[in-house]
mmCIF file of C-alpha atoms and ligand atoms in Angstrom:
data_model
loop_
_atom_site.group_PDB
_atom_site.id
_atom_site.type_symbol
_atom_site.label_atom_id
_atom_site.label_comp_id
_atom_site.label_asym_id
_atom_site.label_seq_id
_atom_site.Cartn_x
_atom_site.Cartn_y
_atom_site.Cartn_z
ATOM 1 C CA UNK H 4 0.533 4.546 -24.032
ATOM 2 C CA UNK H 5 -0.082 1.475 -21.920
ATOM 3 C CA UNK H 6 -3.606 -0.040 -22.022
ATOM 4 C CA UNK H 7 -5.112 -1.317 -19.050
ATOM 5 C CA UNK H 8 -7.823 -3.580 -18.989
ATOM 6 C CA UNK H 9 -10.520 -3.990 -15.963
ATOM 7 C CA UNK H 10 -12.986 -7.527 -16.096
ATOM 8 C CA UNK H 11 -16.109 -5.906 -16.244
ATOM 9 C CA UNK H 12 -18.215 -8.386 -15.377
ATOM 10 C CA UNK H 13 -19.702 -7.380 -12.429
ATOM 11 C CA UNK H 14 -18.377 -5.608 -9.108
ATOM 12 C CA UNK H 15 -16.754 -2.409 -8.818
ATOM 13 C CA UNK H 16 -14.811 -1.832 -12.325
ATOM 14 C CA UNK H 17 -16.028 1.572 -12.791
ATOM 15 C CA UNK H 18 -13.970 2.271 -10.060
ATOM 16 C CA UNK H 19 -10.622 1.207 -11.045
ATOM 17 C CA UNK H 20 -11.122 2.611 -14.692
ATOM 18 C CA UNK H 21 -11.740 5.942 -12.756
ATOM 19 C CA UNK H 22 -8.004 5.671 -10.783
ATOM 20 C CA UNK H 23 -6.460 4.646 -13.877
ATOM 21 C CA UNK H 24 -7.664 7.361 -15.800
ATOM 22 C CA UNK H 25 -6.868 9.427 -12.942
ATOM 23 C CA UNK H 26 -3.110 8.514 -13.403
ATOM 24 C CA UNK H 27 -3.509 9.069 -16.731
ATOM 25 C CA UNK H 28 -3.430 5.832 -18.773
ATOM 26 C CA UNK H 29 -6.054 4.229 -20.950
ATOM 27 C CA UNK H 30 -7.915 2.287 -19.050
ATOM 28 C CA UNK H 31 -10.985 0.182 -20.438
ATOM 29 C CA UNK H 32 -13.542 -2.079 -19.095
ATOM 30 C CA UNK H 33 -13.520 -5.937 -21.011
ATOM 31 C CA UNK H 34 -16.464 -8.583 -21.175
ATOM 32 C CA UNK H 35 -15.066 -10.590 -24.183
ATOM 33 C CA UNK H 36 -11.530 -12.568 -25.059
ATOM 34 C CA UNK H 37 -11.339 -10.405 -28.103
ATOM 35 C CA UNK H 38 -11.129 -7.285 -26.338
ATOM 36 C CA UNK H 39 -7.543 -8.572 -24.839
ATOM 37 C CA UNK H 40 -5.940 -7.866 -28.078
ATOM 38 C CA UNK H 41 -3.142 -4.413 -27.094
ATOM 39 C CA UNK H 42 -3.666 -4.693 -23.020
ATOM 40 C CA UNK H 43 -0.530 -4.484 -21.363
ATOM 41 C CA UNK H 44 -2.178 -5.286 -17.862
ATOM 42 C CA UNK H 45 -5.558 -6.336 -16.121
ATOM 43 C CA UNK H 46 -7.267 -5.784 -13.085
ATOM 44 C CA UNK H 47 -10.311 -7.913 -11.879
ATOM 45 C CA UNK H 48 -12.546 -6.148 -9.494
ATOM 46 C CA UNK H 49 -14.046 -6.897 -6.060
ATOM 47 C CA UNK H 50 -17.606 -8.228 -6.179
ATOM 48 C CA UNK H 51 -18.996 -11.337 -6.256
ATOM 49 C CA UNK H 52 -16.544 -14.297 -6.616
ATOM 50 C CA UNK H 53 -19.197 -16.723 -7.821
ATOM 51 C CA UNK H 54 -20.883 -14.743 -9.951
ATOM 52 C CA UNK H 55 -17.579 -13.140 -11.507
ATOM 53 C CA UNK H 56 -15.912 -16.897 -11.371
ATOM 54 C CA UNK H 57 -19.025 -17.817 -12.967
ATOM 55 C CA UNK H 58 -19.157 -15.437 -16.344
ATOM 56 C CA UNK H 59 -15.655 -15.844 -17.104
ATOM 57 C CA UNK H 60 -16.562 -19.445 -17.263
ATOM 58 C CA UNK H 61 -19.247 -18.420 -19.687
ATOM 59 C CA UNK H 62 -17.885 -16.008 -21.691
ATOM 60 C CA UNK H 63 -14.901 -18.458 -22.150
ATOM 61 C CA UNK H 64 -12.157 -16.164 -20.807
ATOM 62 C CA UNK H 65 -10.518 -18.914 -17.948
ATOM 63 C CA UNK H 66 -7.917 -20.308 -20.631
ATOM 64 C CA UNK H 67 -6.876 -17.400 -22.709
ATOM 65 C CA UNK H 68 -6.611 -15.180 -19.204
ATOM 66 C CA UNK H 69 -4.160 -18.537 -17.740
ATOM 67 C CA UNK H 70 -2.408 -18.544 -21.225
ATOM 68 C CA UNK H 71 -1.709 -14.623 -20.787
ATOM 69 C CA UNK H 72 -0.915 -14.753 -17.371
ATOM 70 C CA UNK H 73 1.705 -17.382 -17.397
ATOM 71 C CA UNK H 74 3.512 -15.133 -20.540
ATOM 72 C CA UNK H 75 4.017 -12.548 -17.568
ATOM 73 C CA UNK H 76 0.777 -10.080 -18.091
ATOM 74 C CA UNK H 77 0.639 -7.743 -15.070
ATOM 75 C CA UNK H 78 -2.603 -8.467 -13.141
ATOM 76 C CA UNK H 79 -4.279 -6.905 -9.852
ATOM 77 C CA UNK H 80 -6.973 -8.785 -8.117
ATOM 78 C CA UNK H 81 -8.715 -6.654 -5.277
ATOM 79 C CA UNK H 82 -11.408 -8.775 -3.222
ATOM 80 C CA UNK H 83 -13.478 -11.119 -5.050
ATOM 81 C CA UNK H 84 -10.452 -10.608 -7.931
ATOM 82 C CA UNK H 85 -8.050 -11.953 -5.038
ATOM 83 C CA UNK H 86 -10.312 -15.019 -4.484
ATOM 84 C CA UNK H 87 -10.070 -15.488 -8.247
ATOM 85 C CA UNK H 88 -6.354 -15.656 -8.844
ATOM 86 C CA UNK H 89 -5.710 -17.635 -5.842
ATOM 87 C CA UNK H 90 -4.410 -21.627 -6.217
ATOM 88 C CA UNK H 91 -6.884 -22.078 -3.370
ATOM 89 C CA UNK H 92 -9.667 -21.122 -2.230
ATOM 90 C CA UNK H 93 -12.019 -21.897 0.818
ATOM 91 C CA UNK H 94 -15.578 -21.568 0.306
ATOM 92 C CA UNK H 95 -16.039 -21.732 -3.227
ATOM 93 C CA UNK H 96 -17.041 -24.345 -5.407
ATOM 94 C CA UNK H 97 -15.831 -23.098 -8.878
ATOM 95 C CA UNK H 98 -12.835 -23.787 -9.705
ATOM 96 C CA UNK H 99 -11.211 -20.028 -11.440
ATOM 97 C CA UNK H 100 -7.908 -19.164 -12.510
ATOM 98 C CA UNK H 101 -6.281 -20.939 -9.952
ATOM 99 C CA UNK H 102 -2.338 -19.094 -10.780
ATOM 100 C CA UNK H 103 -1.555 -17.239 -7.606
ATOM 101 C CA UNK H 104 0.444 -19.508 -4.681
ATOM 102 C CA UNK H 105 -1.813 -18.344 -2.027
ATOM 103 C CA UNK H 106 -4.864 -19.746 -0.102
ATOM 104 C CA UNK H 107 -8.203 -17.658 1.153
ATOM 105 C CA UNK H 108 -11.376 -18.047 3.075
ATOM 106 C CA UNK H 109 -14.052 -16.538 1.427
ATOM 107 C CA UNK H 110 -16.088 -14.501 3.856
ATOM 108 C CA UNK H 111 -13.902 -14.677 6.781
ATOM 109 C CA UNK H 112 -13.718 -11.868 8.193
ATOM 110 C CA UNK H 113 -17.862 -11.999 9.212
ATOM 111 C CA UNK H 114 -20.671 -10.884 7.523
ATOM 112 C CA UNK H 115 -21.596 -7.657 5.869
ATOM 113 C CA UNK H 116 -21.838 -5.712 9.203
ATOM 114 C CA UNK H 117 -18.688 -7.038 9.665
ATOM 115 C CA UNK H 118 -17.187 -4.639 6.845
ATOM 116 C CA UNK H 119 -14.646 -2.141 8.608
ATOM 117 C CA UNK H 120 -12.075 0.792 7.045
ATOM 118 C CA UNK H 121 -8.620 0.955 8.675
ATOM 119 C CA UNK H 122 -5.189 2.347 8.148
ATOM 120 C CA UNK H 123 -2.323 -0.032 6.883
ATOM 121 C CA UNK H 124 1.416 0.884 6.772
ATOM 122 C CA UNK H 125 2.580 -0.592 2.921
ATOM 123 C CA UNK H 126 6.170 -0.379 3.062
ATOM 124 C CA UNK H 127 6.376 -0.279 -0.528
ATOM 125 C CA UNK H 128 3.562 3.102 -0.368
ATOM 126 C CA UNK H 129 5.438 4.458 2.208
ATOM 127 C CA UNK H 130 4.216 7.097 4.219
ATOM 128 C CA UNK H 131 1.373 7.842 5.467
ATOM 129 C CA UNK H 132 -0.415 4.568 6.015
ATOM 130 C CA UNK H 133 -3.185 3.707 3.248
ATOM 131 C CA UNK H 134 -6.545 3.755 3.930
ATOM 132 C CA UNK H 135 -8.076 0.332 3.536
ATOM 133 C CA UNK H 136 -11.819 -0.935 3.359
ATOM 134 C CA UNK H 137 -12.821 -4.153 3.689
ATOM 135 C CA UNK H 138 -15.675 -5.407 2.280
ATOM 136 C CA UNK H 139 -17.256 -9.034 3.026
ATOM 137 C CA UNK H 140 -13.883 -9.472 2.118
ATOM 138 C CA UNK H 141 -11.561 -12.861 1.713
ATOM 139 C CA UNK H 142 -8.620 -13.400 4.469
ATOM 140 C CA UNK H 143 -5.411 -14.547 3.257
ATOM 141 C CA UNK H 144 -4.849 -18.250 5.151
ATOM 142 C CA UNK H 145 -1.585 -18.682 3.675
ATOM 143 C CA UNK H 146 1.031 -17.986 1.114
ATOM 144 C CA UNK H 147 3.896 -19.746 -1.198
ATOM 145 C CA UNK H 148 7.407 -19.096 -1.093
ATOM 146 C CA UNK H 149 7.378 -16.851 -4.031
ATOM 147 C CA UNK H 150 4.753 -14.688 -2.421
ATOM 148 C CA UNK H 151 5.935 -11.320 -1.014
ATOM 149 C CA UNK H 152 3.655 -9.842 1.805
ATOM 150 C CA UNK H 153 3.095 -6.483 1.389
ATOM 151 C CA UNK H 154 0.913 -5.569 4.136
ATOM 152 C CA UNK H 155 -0.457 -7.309 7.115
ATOM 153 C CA UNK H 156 -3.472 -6.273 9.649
ATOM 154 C CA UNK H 157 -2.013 -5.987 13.890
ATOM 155 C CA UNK H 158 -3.075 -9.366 14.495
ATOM 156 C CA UNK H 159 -0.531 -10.373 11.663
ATOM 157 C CA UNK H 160 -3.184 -11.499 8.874
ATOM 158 C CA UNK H 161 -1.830 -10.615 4.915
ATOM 159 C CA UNK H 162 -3.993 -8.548 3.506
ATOM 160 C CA UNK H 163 -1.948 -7.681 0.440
ATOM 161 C CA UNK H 164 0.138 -10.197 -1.261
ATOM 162 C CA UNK H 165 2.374 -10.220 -4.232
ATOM 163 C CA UNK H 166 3.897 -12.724 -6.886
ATOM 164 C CA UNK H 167 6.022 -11.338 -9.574
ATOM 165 C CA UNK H 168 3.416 -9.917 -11.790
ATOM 166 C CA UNK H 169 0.275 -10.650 -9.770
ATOM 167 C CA UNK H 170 -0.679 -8.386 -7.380
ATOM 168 C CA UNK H 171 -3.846 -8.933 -4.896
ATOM 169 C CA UNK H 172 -5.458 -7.338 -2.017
ATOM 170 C CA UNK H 173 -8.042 -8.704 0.486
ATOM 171 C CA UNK H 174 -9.573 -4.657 0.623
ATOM 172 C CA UNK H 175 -10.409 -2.521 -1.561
ATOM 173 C CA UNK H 176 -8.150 0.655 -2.898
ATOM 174 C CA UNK H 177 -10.214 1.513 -5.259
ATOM 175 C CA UNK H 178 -12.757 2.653 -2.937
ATOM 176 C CA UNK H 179 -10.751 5.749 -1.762
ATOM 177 C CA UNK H 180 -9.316 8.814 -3.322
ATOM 178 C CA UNK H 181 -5.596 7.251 -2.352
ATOM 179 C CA UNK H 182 -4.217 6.406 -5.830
ATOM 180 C CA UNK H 183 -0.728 4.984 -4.303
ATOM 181 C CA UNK H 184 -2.021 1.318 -4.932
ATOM 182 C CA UNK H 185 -2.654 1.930 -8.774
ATOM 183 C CA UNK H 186 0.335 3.907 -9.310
ATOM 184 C CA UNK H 187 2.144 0.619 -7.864
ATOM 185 C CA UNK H 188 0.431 -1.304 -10.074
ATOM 186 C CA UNK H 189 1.611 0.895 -12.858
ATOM 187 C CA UNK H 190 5.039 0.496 -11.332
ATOM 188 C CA UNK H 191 5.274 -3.254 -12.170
ATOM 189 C CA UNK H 192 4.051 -2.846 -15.481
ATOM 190 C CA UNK H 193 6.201 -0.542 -16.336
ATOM 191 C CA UNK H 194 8.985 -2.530 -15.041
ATOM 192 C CA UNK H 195 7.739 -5.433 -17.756
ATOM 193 C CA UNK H 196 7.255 -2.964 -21.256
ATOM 194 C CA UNK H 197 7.593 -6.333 -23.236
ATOM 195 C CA UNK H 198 4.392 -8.241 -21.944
ATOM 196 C CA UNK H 199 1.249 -7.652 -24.146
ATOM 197 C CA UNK H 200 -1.368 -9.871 -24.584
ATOM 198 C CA UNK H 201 -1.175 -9.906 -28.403
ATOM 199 C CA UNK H 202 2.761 -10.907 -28.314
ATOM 200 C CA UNK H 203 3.016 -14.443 -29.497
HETATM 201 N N1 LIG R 327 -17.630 -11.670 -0.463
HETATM 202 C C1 LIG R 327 -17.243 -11.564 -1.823
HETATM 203 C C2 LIG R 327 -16.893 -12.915 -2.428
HETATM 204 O O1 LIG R 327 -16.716 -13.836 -1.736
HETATM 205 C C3 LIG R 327 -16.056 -10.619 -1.982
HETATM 206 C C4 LIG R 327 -16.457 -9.253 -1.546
HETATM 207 C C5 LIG R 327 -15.815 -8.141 -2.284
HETATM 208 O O2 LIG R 327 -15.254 -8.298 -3.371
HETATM 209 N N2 LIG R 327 -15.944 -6.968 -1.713
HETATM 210 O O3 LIG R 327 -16.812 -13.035 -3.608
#
């Protein structure tokens, strides 16, 4: 059975460990570099960038998550976990994992009043649209040429974005009872069976 593992740091992991039991894999929540040993994928949560950004640093997980990452492990970044795995980011001092070609704005959508839910058509979902909140979240300035756009808002902003294995979303799908995100997640995993983080 695949093993999933969400950066419980801080933010919203319970969340995601809830949809991914939901779809019925093992899903657990991971503080420390030991606790990569088995996963076959990770998701880091939406929450606060720094203070996420910040812990990692701490609990020494920056180069072992970079070494995994660039052997092809499957990882989702929602919000604050999209501001993480960017190459650059506006608005934040730290520097993070830095392995995803796009660039965000922290913050740019406004302030926390600014927060709004709306509908998005996600081709790859398809129908009906998915139902998308958006948290103090990060906006998507621009993108690589290996980055596929997934979604976009009317006014043509990305708001989902992915890069082979990498997956990221300015909003938050964890926040809603729609499990079509995760089970896309699950798709791309599945699609790479020989990428585990213990594989030398
Ligand atoms: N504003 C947060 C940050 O910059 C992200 C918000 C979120 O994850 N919902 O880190």
């Amino acid at each position: 059975m695949k093993k999933i593992g969400v950066l419980a740091m801080q933010g919203a992991f319970v969340e995601h460990i809830a949809d991914l039991r939901r779809l019925g894999v093992e899903a657990v929540p991971l503080r420390l570099s030991a606790e990569f040993k088995g996963l076959n994928a990770l998701i880091i949560p939406g929450g606060e960038s720094t203070t996420i950004g910040k812990l990692m640093k701490d609990y020494s997980l920056v180069d072992e998550l970079r070494r995994l990452i660039a052997k092809g492990l499957p990882v989702m970044g929602t919000c604050a976990g999209m501001i993480l795995l960017a190459k650059q980011v506006r608005g934040l001092k730290l520097h993070t994992l830095e392995v995803m070609d796009i660039e965000v704005r922290r913050n740019a959508f406004g302030r926390q009043v600014d927060s709004f839910e709306t509908v998005l058509d996600i081709p790859v979902l398809g129908q009906p649209s998915f139902p998308a909140v958006f948290i103090r979240a990060p906006r998507i300035e621009s993108v690589g040429d290996g980055v596929e756009v997934l979604s976009n808002l009317p006014d043509g902003t990305a708001v989902a974005v992915r890069q082979g294995n990498l997956l990221a979303t300015s909003f938050h799908p964890e926040l809603t009872d729609d499990l079509r995100f995760h089970d896309y997640f699950l798709s791309i995993i599945n699609g790479n069976p020989e990428v585990k983080a213990d594989d030398d």
